[in-house]
PDB file of C-alpha atoms in Angstrom:
ATOM      1  CA  MET A   1       3.688   4.696   9.782  1.00 42.00           C
ATOM      2  CA  VAL A   2       2.563   3.242   6.060  1.00 41.00           C
ATOM      3  CA  ALA A   3       3.865  -0.146   5.584  1.00 39.00           C
ATOM      4  CA  VAL A   4       0.624  -1.700   5.906  1.00 40.00           C
ATOM      5  CA  LEU A   5      -2.025  -0.038   4.079  1.00 41.00           C
ATOM      6  CA  VAL A   6      -5.843  -0.847   3.825  1.00 39.00           C
ATOM      7  CA  LEU A   7      -6.994   1.295   1.080  1.00 39.00           C
ATOM      8  CA  VAL A   8     -10.653   1.988  -0.137  1.00 36.00           C
ATOM      9  CA  ALA A   9     -10.900   4.297  -2.686  1.00 35.00           C
ATOM     10  CA  ALA A  10     -13.786   6.360  -3.083  1.00 34.00           C
ATOM     11  CA  GLY A  11     -17.210   4.912  -3.745  1.00 33.00           C
ATOM     12  CA  VAL A  12     -15.454   1.760  -1.781  1.00 38.00           C
ATOM     13  CA  ALA A  13     -16.962   0.333   1.194  1.00 38.00           C
ATOM     14  CA  GLY A  14     -14.234   0.585   4.191  1.00 45.00           C
ATOM     15  CA  CYS A  15     -12.356  -2.057   5.795  1.00 52.00           C
ATOM     16  CA  GLY A  16     -13.619  -4.333   8.394  1.00 40.00           C
ATOM     17  CA  THR A  17     -12.096  -4.962  12.206  1.00 35.00           C
ATOM     18  CA  GLU A  18     -11.235  -8.628  12.851  1.00 38.00           C
ATOM     19  CA  ALA A  19      -8.829 -11.264  12.019  1.00 52.00           C
ATOM     20  CA  GLY A  20      -8.516 -13.038   9.032  1.00 83.00           C
ATOM     21  CA  ALA A  21      -7.206 -10.150   6.960  1.00 94.00           C
ATOM     22  CA  VAL A  22      -7.868  -9.004   3.085  1.00 93.00           C
ATOM     23  CA  CYS A  23      -4.288  -7.218   2.406  1.00 96.00           C
ATOM     24  CA  GLY A  24      -2.573  -5.217  -0.337  1.00 96.00           C
ATOM     25  CA  VAL A  25       0.910  -4.818  -1.129  1.00 98.00           C
ATOM     26  CA  VAL A  26       1.955  -1.987  -3.046  1.00 98.00           C
ATOM     27  CA  VAL A  27       5.729  -1.876  -4.477  1.00 98.00           C
ATOM     28  CA  ASP A  28       7.090   1.311  -5.829  1.00 97.00           C
ATOM     29  CA  SER A  29       9.181   0.865  -9.146  1.00 97.00           C
ATOM     30  CA  THR A  30      10.721   4.573  -9.548  1.00 95.00           C
ATOM     31  CA  SER A  31      13.719   5.692  -8.096  1.00 92.00           C
ATOM     32  CA  TYR A  32      12.674   4.252  -4.543  1.00 93.00           C
ATOM     33  CA  ALA A  33      13.541   0.496  -6.439  1.00 93.00           C
ATOM     34  CA  ASP A  34      17.389   1.405  -6.933  1.00 91.00           C
ATOM     35  CA  PRO A  35      18.662   0.833  -3.171  1.00 91.00           C
ATOM     36  CA  ALA A  36      19.169  -2.826  -2.246  1.00 93.00           C
ATOM     37  CA  ALA A  37      17.504  -1.776   1.172  1.00 94.00           C
ATOM     38  CA  SER A  38      14.322  -1.618  -0.427  1.00 95.00           C
ATOM     39  CA  ARG A  39      14.332  -4.885  -2.025  1.00 95.00           C
ATOM     40  CA  ASN A  40      16.074  -6.203   1.375  1.00 96.00           C
ATOM     41  CA  ASP A  41      12.914  -4.602   3.149  1.00 97.00           C
ATOM     42  CA  VAL A  42      10.333  -6.326   0.782  1.00 97.00           C
ATOM     43  CA  THR A  43      12.140  -9.843   1.465  1.00 97.00           C
ATOM     44  CA  SER A  44      12.349  -9.468   5.450  1.00 97.00           C
ATOM     45  CA  LYS A  45       8.928  -7.641   6.256  1.00 97.00           C
ATOM     46  CA  LEU A  46       6.355  -9.096   3.783  1.00 97.00           C
ATOM     47  CA  PRO A  47       6.649 -12.686   4.569  1.00 95.00           C
ATOM     48  CA  ALA A  48       5.645 -11.852   8.438  1.00 95.00           C
ATOM     49  CA  PHE A  49       2.963  -9.503   7.383  1.00 97.00           C
ATOM     50  CA  ALA A  50       1.758 -12.105   4.800  1.00 96.00           C
ATOM     51  CA  GLN A  51       0.926 -14.620   7.265  1.00 93.00           C
ATOM     52  CA  GLY A  52      -2.144 -12.239   8.429  1.00 94.00           C
ATOM     53  CA  CYS A  53      -4.067 -12.203   5.405  1.00 95.00           C
ATOM     54  CA  ASP A  54      -6.512 -14.684   4.003  1.00 94.00           C
ATOM     55  CA  TRP A  55      -5.911 -12.815   0.362  1.00 95.00           C
ATOM     56  CA  ILE A  56      -3.410 -10.291  -1.037  1.00 97.00           C
ATOM     57  CA  GLY A  57      -3.700  -8.185  -4.162  1.00 96.00           C
ATOM     58  CA  PHE A  58      -0.941  -5.690  -5.369  1.00 98.00           C
ATOM     59  CA  ALA A  59       0.264  -2.630  -7.036  1.00 97.00           C
ATOM     60  CA  ALA A  60       3.020  -0.918  -8.329  1.00 98.00           C
ATOM     61  CA  VAL A  61       3.493   2.596  -8.267  1.00 97.00           C
ATOM     62  CA  THR A  62       4.844   3.935 -11.313  1.00 97.00           C
ATOM     63  CA  GLY A  63       4.277   7.231 -13.350  1.00 96.00           C
ATOM     64  CA  SER A  64       0.895   6.115 -14.466  1.00 95.00           C
ATOM     65  CA  SER A  65       0.209   3.774 -11.403  1.00 96.00           C
ATOM     66  CA  GLU A  66      -3.411   2.989 -12.161  1.00 94.00           C
ATOM     67  CA  SER A  67      -3.463   2.878 -15.821  1.00 94.00           C
ATOM     68  CA  SER A  68      -0.321   0.423 -15.498  1.00 95.00           C
ATOM     69  CA  THR A  69       0.076  -2.327 -17.213  1.00 94.00           C
ATOM     70  CA  CYS A  70       2.310  -3.945 -14.904  1.00 96.00           C
ATOM     71  CA  ARG A  71       0.511  -6.244 -12.903  1.00 97.00           C
ATOM     72  CA  GLN A  72       0.508  -9.307 -10.939  1.00 97.00           C
ATOM     73  CA  ASP A  73      -2.237 -11.451  -9.948  1.00 97.00           C
ATOM     74  CA  PRO A  74      -3.415 -12.000  -6.498  1.00 97.00           C
ATOM     75  CA  VAL A  75      -2.741 -14.457  -3.896  1.00 96.00           C
ATOM     76  CA  PRO A  76      -5.692 -16.296  -2.070  1.00 94.00           C
ATOM     77  CA  ILE A  77      -3.852 -17.206   1.218  1.00 94.00           C
ATOM     78  CA  ALA A  78      -6.365 -19.317   2.979  1.00 90.00           C
ATOM     79  CA  ALA A  79      -7.641 -22.833   1.342  1.00 90.00           C
ATOM     80  CA  THR A  80     -10.815 -22.623  -0.439  1.00 87.00           C
ATOM     81  CA  ARG A  81     -13.940 -24.845   0.788  1.00 88.00           C
ATOM     82  CA  ALA A  82     -13.364 -27.477  -2.067  1.00 90.00           C
ATOM     83  CA  GLU A  83      -9.749 -27.839  -1.098  1.00 90.00           C
ATOM     84  CA  ASN A  84     -10.258 -28.186   2.622  1.00 91.00           C
ATOM     85  CA  PRO A  85     -13.726 -28.983   3.095  1.00 90.00           C
ATOM     86  CA  ASN A  86     -13.868 -30.249   6.449  1.00 90.00           C
ATOM     87  CA  ASP A  87     -11.889 -27.449   7.783  1.00 90.00           C
ATOM     88  CA  ASN A  88      -9.253 -29.776   8.552  1.00 91.00           C
ATOM     89  CA  PRO A  89      -6.318 -27.159  10.070  1.00 92.00           C
ATOM     90  CA  VAL A  90      -3.364 -29.571   8.918  1.00 93.00           C
ATOM     91  CA  VAL A  91      -4.244 -28.936   5.446  1.00 92.00           C
ATOM     92  CA  GLU A  92      -5.351 -25.296   5.965  1.00 90.00           C
ATOM     93  CA  GLU A  93      -1.678 -24.948   7.289  1.00 92.00           C
ATOM     94  CA  ARG A  94      -0.195 -26.754   4.574  1.00 93.00           C
ATOM     95  CA  VAL A  95      -2.061 -24.395   1.667  1.00 93.00           C
ATOM     96  CA  ARG A  96      -1.407 -21.356   3.267  1.00 92.00           C
ATOM     97  CA  ALA A  97       2.342 -22.228   3.743  1.00 93.00           C
ATOM     98  CA  HIS A  98       2.686 -23.176  -0.165  1.00 93.00           C
ATOM     99  CA  ARG A  99       0.765 -19.717  -0.975  1.00 94.00           C
ATOM    100  CA  ILE A 100       2.303 -17.619   0.799  1.00 95.00           C
ATOM    101  CA  THR A 101       5.964 -18.992  -0.824  1.00 95.00           C
ATOM    102  CA  GLU A 102       4.232 -17.428  -4.100  1.00 97.00           C
ATOM    103  CA  VAL A 103       3.768 -13.323  -2.626  1.00 98.00           C
ATOM    104  CA  VAL A 104       7.248 -12.278  -2.142  1.00 97.00           C
ATOM    105  CA  PRO A 105       8.302 -13.231  -5.586  1.00 98.00           C
ATOM    106  CA  ARG A 106       5.112 -11.006  -7.124  1.00 98.00           C
ATOM    107  CA  ALA A 107       6.128  -8.468  -5.063  1.00 98.00           C
ATOM    108  CA  VAL A 108       9.810  -7.973  -6.043  1.00 97.00           C
ATOM    109  CA  LYS A 109       8.682  -8.153  -9.914  1.00 97.00           C
ATOM    110  CA  LEU A 110       6.805  -4.783  -9.122  1.00 98.00           C
ATOM    111  CA  PHE A 111      10.105  -3.469  -8.742  1.00 97.00           C
ATOM    112  CA  ASP A 112      11.091  -4.121 -12.407  1.00 95.00           C
ATOM    113  CA  CYS A 113       8.168  -2.445 -14.069  1.00 96.00           C
ATOM    114  CA  PRO A 114       8.771  -0.903 -17.125  1.00 93.00           C
ATOM    115  CA  GLU A 115       9.141   2.990 -16.949  1.00 90.00           C
ATOM    116  CA  GLU A 116       5.529   4.457 -17.456  1.00 90.00           C
ATOM    117  CA  GLY A 117       5.925   8.279 -17.709  1.00 85.00           C
ATOM    118  CA  GLU A 118       8.143  10.586 -15.849  1.00 87.00           C
ATOM    119  CA  GLY A 119       7.850  10.518 -11.728  1.00 92.00           C
ATOM    120  CA  SER A 120       5.806   8.831  -9.293  1.00 95.00           C
ATOM    121  CA  ASP A 121       2.134   8.151  -8.952  1.00 96.00           C
ATOM    122  CA  VAL A 122       1.680   6.737  -5.250  1.00 96.00           C
ATOM    123  CA  LEU A 123      -2.004   7.796  -4.910  1.00 96.00           C
ATOM    124  CA  GLY A 124      -2.826   6.305  -8.238  1.00 95.00           C
ATOM    125  CA  ALA A 125      -1.029   2.809  -6.646  1.00 96.00           C
ATOM    126  CA  LEU A 126      -3.096   3.266  -3.400  1.00 95.00           C
ATOM    127  CA  ARG A 127      -6.589   3.612  -5.294  1.00 94.00           C
ATOM    128  CA  TYR A 128      -5.869   1.067  -7.549  1.00 95.00           C
ATOM    129  CA  VAL A 129      -4.714  -1.337  -4.286  1.00 93.00           C
ATOM    130  CA  VAL A 130      -8.204  -0.412  -2.525  1.00 90.00           C
ATOM    131  CA  LYS A 131     -10.342  -1.083  -5.798  1.00 90.00           C
ATOM    132  CA  GLN A 132      -8.930  -4.630  -5.638  1.00 92.00           C
ATOM    133  CA  LEU A 133      -9.863  -4.722  -1.796  1.00 91.00           C
ATOM    134  CA  GLY A 134     -13.418  -3.473  -2.076  1.00 87.00           C
ATOM    135  CA  ALA A 135     -14.175  -6.151  -4.597  1.00 88.00           C
ATOM    136  CA  GLN A 136     -12.752  -8.630  -1.872  1.00 86.00           C
ATOM    137  CA  ARG A 137     -14.131  -7.114   1.084  1.00 75.00           C
ATOM    138  CA  GLN A 138     -15.647  -8.886   3.900  1.00 77.00           C
ATOM    139  CA  PRO A 139     -17.023  -6.512   6.576  1.00 78.00           C
ATOM    140  CA  ASP A 140     -16.061  -9.404   9.353  1.00 82.00           C
ATOM    141  CA  ARG A 141     -12.318  -9.468   8.847  1.00 86.00           C
ATOM    142  CA  PRO A 142      -9.763  -6.410   9.235  1.00 91.00           C
ATOM    143  CA  HIS A 143      -7.973  -5.072   6.241  1.00 92.00           C
ATOM    144  CA  GLN A 144      -4.525  -4.172   5.887  1.00 95.00           C
ATOM    145  CA  ILE A 145      -2.190  -2.864   3.407  1.00 95.00           C
ATOM    146  CA  ILE A 146       1.890  -2.248   3.455  1.00 98.00           C
ATOM    147  CA  VAL A 147       3.514  -0.181   1.199  1.00 98.00           C
ATOM    148  CA  PHE A 148       7.300  -0.266   0.046  1.00 98.00           C
ATOM    149  CA  SER A 149       7.555   3.314  -0.794  1.00 97.00           C
ATOM    150  CA  ASP A 150       9.135   6.786   0.141  1.00 95.00           C
ATOM    151  CA  LEU A 151       5.931   8.233  -0.790  1.00 96.00           C
ATOM    152  CA  ILE A 152       7.070  11.178  -3.211  1.00 94.00           C
ATOM    153  CA  ASN A 153       4.384  11.567  -4.987  1.00 96.00           C
ATOM    154  CA  ASN A 154       5.492  14.077  -7.990  1.00 94.00           C
ATOM    155  CA  ARG A 155       2.738  13.501 -10.491  1.00 92.00           C
ATOM    156  CA  GLY A 156      -0.713  14.773 -11.317  1.00 90.00           C
ATOM    157  CA  ASP A 157      -2.711  17.010  -8.066  1.00 95.00           C
ATOM    158  CA  LEU A 158      -0.172  16.166  -5.627  1.00 96.00           C
ATOM    159  CA  ASN A 159       3.880  16.852  -5.936  1.00 95.00           C
ATOM    160  CA  ILE A 160       5.182  16.484  -2.707  1.00 94.00           C
ATOM    161  CA  ASN A 161       8.233  18.479  -3.909  1.00 91.00           C
ATOM    162  CA  LYS A 162       6.784  21.348  -4.626  1.00 92.00           C
ATOM    163  CA  LEU A 163       4.401  21.590  -1.673  1.00 94.00           C
ATOM    164  CA  ASP A 164       3.663  24.201   0.780  1.00 96.00           C
ATOM    165  CA  LEU A 165       3.929  22.450   4.003  1.00 96.00           C
ATOM    166  CA  SER A 166       2.560  25.183   6.231  1.00 96.00           C
ATOM    167  CA  GLU A 167      -0.300  23.615   8.086  1.00 96.00           C
ATOM    168  CA  GLY A 168      -2.836  26.000   6.283  1.00 97.00           C
ATOM    169  CA  ALA A 169      -1.383  24.684   2.990  1.00 97.00           C
ATOM    170  CA  ARG A 170      -1.301  21.312   4.050  1.00 97.00           C
ATOM    171  CA  LYS A 171      -4.749  20.882   5.076  1.00 97.00           C
ATOM    172  CA  GLN A 172      -6.060  22.959   1.867  1.00 98.00           C
ATOM    173  CA  LYS A 173      -4.367  20.449  -0.017  1.00 98.00           C
ATOM    174  CA  ILE A 174      -5.676  17.631   1.349  1.00 98.00           C
ATOM    175  CA  LYS A 175      -9.434  18.758   1.138  1.00 97.00           C
ATOM    176  CA  GLU A 176      -8.826  19.326  -2.793  1.00 97.00           C
ATOM    177  CA  LEU A 177      -7.435  15.767  -2.997  1.00 97.00           C
ATOM    178  CA  ARG A 178     -10.413  14.430  -0.890  1.00 96.00           C
ATOM    179  CA  ASP A 179     -12.991  16.988  -2.871  1.00 97.00           C
ATOM    180  CA  ALA A 180     -11.572  15.196  -5.984  1.00 97.00           C
ATOM    181  CA  ARG A 181     -11.705  11.791  -5.062  1.00 95.00           C
ATOM    182  CA  LEU A 182      -8.225  10.952  -5.084  1.00 96.00           C
ATOM    183  CA  LEU A 183      -7.801   9.939  -1.765  1.00 96.00           C
ATOM    184  CA  PRO A 184      -8.567   6.393  -1.048  1.00 91.00           C
ATOM    185  CA  ASP A 185     -11.214   5.364   1.470  1.00 85.00           C
ATOM    186  CA  LEU A 186      -9.046   4.328   4.530  1.00 83.00           C
ATOM    187  CA  THR A 187     -12.207   3.862   6.997  1.00 80.00           C
ATOM    188  CA  GLY A 188     -10.933   1.336   9.869  1.00 74.00           C
ATOM    189  CA  CYS A 189      -8.066   0.329   8.286  1.00 82.00           C
ATOM    190  CA  THR A 190      -4.269  -0.326   9.040  1.00 94.00           C
ATOM    191  CA  VAL A 191      -1.468   1.382   7.141  1.00 93.00           C
ATOM    192  CA  VAL A 192       2.129   0.864   6.891  1.00 98.00           C
ATOM    193  CA  VAL A 193       5.016   1.996   5.321  1.00 98.00           C
ATOM    194  CA  HIS A 194       8.425   1.312   4.888  1.00 97.00           C
ATOM    195  CA  GLY A 195      11.016   3.101   3.431  1.00 95.00           C
ATOM    196  CA  PHE A 196       9.125   6.701   3.763  1.00 95.00           C
ATOM    197  CA  LEU A 197      11.552   9.679   2.780  1.00 89.00           C
ATOM    198  CA  ARG A 198      14.355   6.943   2.419  1.00 83.00           C
ATOM    199  CA  GLU A 199      16.711   9.297   0.241  1.00 71.00           C
ATOM    200  CA  LYS A 200      16.615  12.214   2.796  1.00 63.00           C
ATOM    201  CA  THR A 201      19.665  14.209   0.569  1.00 62.00           C
ATOM    202  CA  SER A 202      18.022  17.558   0.619  1.00 66.00           C
ATOM    203  CA  ASN A 203      15.712  20.015   2.497  1.00 78.00           C
ATOM    204  CA  PRO A 204      15.846  18.059   6.064  1.00 81.00           C
ATOM    205  CA  ASP A 205      13.740  20.921   7.389  1.00 85.00           C
ATOM    206  CA  ARG A 206      10.946  19.549   5.284  1.00 91.00           C
ATOM    207  CA  PHE A 207      10.907  15.948   6.636  1.00 92.00           C
ATOM    208  CA  PRO A 208       9.134  16.536   9.459  1.00 93.00           C
ATOM    209  CA  LEU A 209       6.431  18.624   7.942  1.00 95.00           C
ATOM    210  CA  LEU A 210       6.149  15.922   5.245  1.00 95.00           C
ATOM    211  CA  GLU A 211       5.683  13.186   7.697  1.00 96.00           C
ATOM    212  CA  SER A 212       2.779  15.564   9.269  1.00 96.00           C
ATOM    213  CA  PHE A 213       1.219  16.212   5.771  1.00 97.00           C
ATOM    214  CA  TRP A 214       0.752  12.596   5.085  1.00 97.00           C
ATOM    215  CA  ARG A 215      -0.061  11.699   8.296  1.00 97.00           C
ATOM    216  CA  GLU A 216      -3.237  14.297   8.190  1.00 97.00           C
ATOM    217  CA  ALA A 217      -3.588  12.821   4.552  1.00 97.00           C
ATOM    218  CA  PHE A 218      -3.979   9.045   6.183  1.00 96.00           C
ATOM    219  CA  GLU A 219      -6.040  10.092   8.836  1.00 95.00           C
ATOM    220  CA  ALA A 220      -8.316  12.397   6.415  1.00 96.00           C
ATOM    221  CA  SER A 221      -8.700   9.239   4.954  1.00 93.00           C
ATOM    222  CA  GLY A 222      -9.986   7.713   7.646  1.00 88.00           C
ATOM    223  CA  ALA A 223      -6.853   4.993   8.547  1.00 90.00           C
ATOM    224  CA  SER A 224      -7.190   3.711  11.863  1.00 89.00           C
ATOM    225  CA  ALA A 225      -3.404   3.178  12.769  1.00 95.00           C
ATOM    226  CA  VAL A 226      -0.614   4.552   9.930  1.00 96.00           C
ATOM    227  CA  ASP A 227       2.885   3.610  10.467  1.00 97.00           C
ATOM    228  CA  LEU A 228       5.533   5.682   8.626  1.00 97.00           C
ATOM    229  CA  LEU A 229       8.977   3.470   8.782  1.00 94.00           C
TER     230      LEU A 229
END
């Protein structure tokens, strides 16, 4: 499913596959942020995710995610050479433990971004976090992204609420998004999403088809594994 997303936008190199991950966190500040369960997911799921990361970047889902002024600085989790010149594991663990305490507060702040236009630009947030990961790319390490969002993208060229979800129409829409370079390049990356379709209040027949759409979209983006939780 989609809690850990490692995204690399078109034009950015794909992700690595080994340990010591370069990570991204995407937090949806639109209506997804309203239920207490959404914030609880961040505080309960993000610390364990961060443990496997050496670097973490952040992106917010707003009505205009790529151009949003609502940002949080990345957190370098691993100790630098200056901080730990002798590769002392005790020093490394001490630095990591301190830095990880910075991750959840920064992510939670993204829930409270000011409103930026109407709707939810999920794809824009994924493209933005991918650009950050691309700048930190290390081919010998895995790249992962965790997403806290219902994935109800309803801005720009993708309006989930009006999308024709028949098999042929899904494939055509994904092709259009890929051709327009709106899909991130997730080659070799893992993606995890928490809160997928959290507010299932209408059109329940569409839910399995929406899941199929997102799985197909992530597959088309090259993701090696996707969880929609």
